[in-house]
Amino acid sequence: MMKFTVSVCLGILLCIHVFAVDITGAIHVDTYAGEPVAGISFEAEEKIFPATAVKASLQYFTAHAYEAQCLLTYTIKNVLIGGGIAYSIDNSAKNIIVPGIGITTAVKLPWNLGFVGSAVLSLAPANLYKAYSFRTNTRLLYSTPNADAFLQYTVKQSAEATGITHGLLFQVEAFEKGVPFTLTLGFGTDFLTATEDNTPVEFEAHITGGFSIITSKAGTYFLQGKVTPLTYRNVDIPFEIYAGTRISF
């Protein structure tokens, strides 16, 4: 799994120019699989023209699940649109690797509001009917002079089609002008809908939190965590913790 992950990182970084790149990277540890599992994530973005950018990312979900993307985005006034290639690596299907497409959009709205949406649809050429996965994510943002908040709704179908997971998350990042420190706190729920074999609906609730330290020359450093005191998993209070940095070259 780790060899494939490194290969994906190197492959999608080839589509990024080596100058003026914004990079975010993190190391993750979680216990949602019943034992400690480590993973990595990163995001790299560069403007290649005034309104056009290239973005490569490897997103880590809990329990060895990943999503890799390489997207081309274009901005028209207050609207961003983009699309490209994507790969889903889903541990629920024995680390099946499924290629597909990814799309993204972002809109700046009046009254300090914003909207961000993304989707990944993956299809396995060997079995287009059964081996597929998809994820859609919509986020409504609200900004104030001392805080940024968002409400997020996510829908995800695993590659084994064991059910559809719905997720809600409300998160606030607070900050003070002139202070190089931010504080994050959020609350969310996930629930798995019933499948064709009449599996009951499964529900869990989690709390997120963390902080960031911002420097003028050495980038931003962050520590974030997630704990799930109410869960349908056969794990006692699973948690995730990750630390990383955001820098510009």
XYZ file of C-alpha atoms in Angstrom:
249
model
C 0.000 0.000 0.000
C 2.727 2.482 0.951
C 4.688 1.744 -2.254
C 1.611 2.569 -4.314
C 0.996 5.716 -2.281
C 4.529 6.967 -2.901
C 4.171 6.179 -6.615
C 0.961 8.193 -6.801
C 2.658 11.127 -5.053
C 5.574 11.124 -7.479
C 3.322 10.657 -10.503
C 0.928 13.499 -9.872
C 3.735 15.831 -8.811
C 5.056 15.552 -12.378
C 2.156 17.722 -13.507
C 3.289 20.521 -11.167
C 5.939 23.047 -12.230
C 8.797 23.375 -9.747
C 8.482 27.133 -9.184
C 6.025 29.167 -7.037
C 4.184 26.187 -5.634
C 1.917 26.184 -2.562
C 2.282 22.858 -0.736
C 0.452 21.348 2.237
C 1.614 18.057 3.733
C 0.551 16.028 6.770
C 1.179 12.757 8.602
C -1.903 10.934 9.953
C -2.445 8.268 12.613
C -5.899 6.806 13.318
C -7.517 3.819 15.012
C -10.711 3.485 12.940
C -9.583 0.089 11.593
C -9.289 -1.297 15.140
C -5.536 -0.760 15.368
C -3.192 2.205 14.812
C -2.787 3.003 11.120
C -0.451 5.629 9.647
C -0.929 7.594 6.435
C 0.196 10.703 4.576
C -1.553 13.444 2.643
C -0.463 16.409 0.576
C -1.724 19.120 -1.746
C 0.291 21.159 -4.248
C -1.032 24.027 -6.371
C 0.510 26.481 -8.832
C -0.861 29.175 -11.112
C 0.385 28.590 -14.640
C -1.578 31.544 -16.073
C -3.353 34.449 -14.300
C -6.677 32.567 -14.234
C -5.458 28.968 -14.569
C -3.892 26.693 -11.978
C -2.780 23.085 -11.661
C -3.564 21.230 -8.441
C -2.354 17.796 -7.350
C -3.444 16.141 -4.119
C -3.389 12.909 -2.170
C -6.140 12.944 0.440
C -6.061 10.462 3.303
C -9.254 9.188 4.876
C -9.298 6.946 7.938
C -8.273 3.271 7.874
C -5.980 3.205 4.822
C -8.385 4.882 2.361
C -6.964 7.429 -0.086
C -8.039 9.650 -2.954
C -5.525 11.048 -5.472
C -6.321 13.829 -7.940
C -4.627 15.999 -10.552
C -6.899 18.874 -11.621
C -6.754 21.873 -13.937
C -8.781 24.853 -12.642
C -9.935 28.088 -14.280
C -11.306 31.185 -12.545
C -13.856 33.536 -14.122
C -14.477 36.558 -11.869
C -15.838 34.987 -8.646
C -16.308 31.466 -10.013
C -13.739 28.663 -10.127
C -14.267 25.476 -12.119
C -11.948 22.545 -12.640
C -11.597 18.916 -13.598
C -9.092 16.157 -14.148
C -8.117 12.598 -13.262
C -8.671 10.862 -9.930
C -7.897 7.565 -8.231
C -9.734 6.024 -5.276
C -7.942 3.543 -3.019
C -10.528 1.925 -0.745
C -9.513 -0.353 2.126
C -13.081 -1.667 2.476
C -12.539 -3.433 -0.850
C -9.086 -4.870 -0.025
C -7.233 -1.775 -1.234
C -8.871 -1.786 -4.645
C -7.478 0.984 -6.866
C -10.111 2.534 -9.114
C -9.429 5.266 -11.737
C -11.954 7.973 -12.474
C -12.598 11.677 -12.894
C -12.647 14.555 -10.443
C -14.411 17.912 -10.675
C -14.402 20.978 -8.423
C -16.044 24.379 -8.206
C -15.937 27.388 -5.883
C -18.092 30.524 -5.857
C -17.688 33.750 -3.872
C -21.148 34.911 -2.782
C -22.396 38.182 -1.265
C -22.612 38.754 2.517
C -19.241 37.106 3.217
C -20.533 33.743 2.007
C -18.883 31.217 -0.252
C -19.637 27.837 -1.781
C -17.244 24.999 -2.560
C -18.205 21.732 -4.234
C -16.293 18.690 -5.461
C -16.989 15.201 -6.717
C -15.046 12.084 -7.677
C -16.567 9.293 -9.762
C -14.450 6.164 -10.171
C -15.102 3.225 -12.483
C -13.168 -0.049 -12.692
C -12.768 -1.084 -16.366
C -12.997 -4.774 -15.433
C -16.393 -4.408 -13.776
C -18.246 -1.160 -14.390
C -21.383 -2.356 -12.587
C -20.034 -3.483 -9.207
C -16.531 -2.062 -8.694
C -17.132 1.678 -8.496
C -17.106 4.426 -5.956
C -18.132 8.043 -5.740
C -17.828 10.962 -3.348
C -19.520 14.342 -3.432
C -18.709 17.192 -1.091
C -20.521 20.528 -0.705
C -19.440 23.254 1.696
C -21.052 26.585 2.599
C -18.561 29.062 4.054
C -19.051 32.202 6.146
C -16.304 34.672 7.074
C -16.094 37.298 9.837
C -13.179 39.514 10.935
C -12.212 37.002 13.646
C -13.480 33.623 12.425
C -14.154 31.465 9.377
C -16.903 28.858 9.571
C -18.311 26.236 7.226
C -21.119 23.698 7.070
C -20.221 20.625 5.018
C -22.277 17.758 3.616
C -20.557 14.694 2.144
C -21.958 11.628 0.393
C -19.693 8.632 -0.239
C -20.190 5.205 -1.810
C -17.412 2.678 -1.207
C -15.915 0.571 -3.981
C -17.606 -2.545 -2.527
C -21.040 -0.853 -2.568
C -21.680 -1.758 1.069
C -23.858 1.295 1.578
C -23.858 5.061 1.222
C -22.241 7.149 3.956
C -23.641 10.635 4.634
C -21.576 13.104 6.624
C -22.340 16.484 8.215
C -19.680 18.737 9.730
C -19.824 22.223 11.239
C -16.418 23.739 11.958
C -15.130 27.143 13.094
C -11.601 28.529 12.887
C -11.032 31.509 15.194
C -8.174 34.004 14.958
C -7.103 37.472 16.101
C -5.571 40.067 13.787
C -1.835 40.327 14.385
C -1.677 37.077 16.403
C 0.074 34.166 14.590
C -2.256 31.531 16.009
C -5.618 30.024 15.029
C -7.908 27.683 16.957
C -10.289 25.174 15.324
C -13.323 23.385 16.770
C -16.018 21.350 15.015
C -18.833 18.848 15.474
C -20.022 16.282 12.963
C -22.019 13.130 12.303
C -21.740 10.237 9.849
C -24.437 7.691 9.122
C -24.469 4.682 6.827
C -27.785 4.092 5.058
C -29.413 0.687 4.687
C -28.284 -1.486 1.782
C -30.128 -4.023 -0.358
C -29.522 -6.765 2.237
C -31.475 -4.697 4.812
C -28.432 -3.717 6.854
C -29.679 -1.290 9.536
C -28.759 2.379 9.442
C -25.514 2.984 11.367
C -24.730 6.308 13.030
C -21.744 7.973 14.670
C -20.854 11.421 16.050
C -17.434 13.011 16.283
C -15.629 16.119 17.534
C -12.789 17.847 15.689
C -10.285 20.355 17.007
C -6.790 21.713 16.662
C -4.604 24.755 16.203
C -2.227 26.369 13.717
C 0.910 28.465 14.199
C 1.601 30.957 11.407
C 5.082 32.258 10.609
C 5.996 34.904 8.045
C 8.943 33.028 6.538
C 8.655 29.358 7.517
C 5.001 28.696 6.616
C 2.118 27.476 8.756
C 2.285 24.492 11.114
C -0.842 22.722 12.327
C -1.989 19.936 14.632
C -5.534 18.592 14.206
C -7.518 15.763 15.734
C -10.803 13.906 15.549
C -12.425 11.702 18.189
C -15.638 9.693 17.825
C -17.262 9.027 21.238
C -20.414 7.575 19.606
C -19.751 5.043 16.851
C -21.148 1.995 15.074
C -17.653 0.564 14.578
C -16.328 -2.288 16.686
C -13.724 0.065 18.182
C -13.754 1.812 21.562
C -13.769 5.576 20.878
C -11.690 5.668 17.663
C -9.630 8.773 16.991
C -7.418 10.413 14.373
C -4.564 12.858 14.850
C -2.517 14.535 12.135
C 0.191 17.181 11.950
C 1.644 19.040 9.014
C 2.697 22.268 7.377
C 1.683 24.670 4.602
C 4.509 26.393 2.755
C 5.103 28.325 -0.466
C 8.106 28.114 -2.793
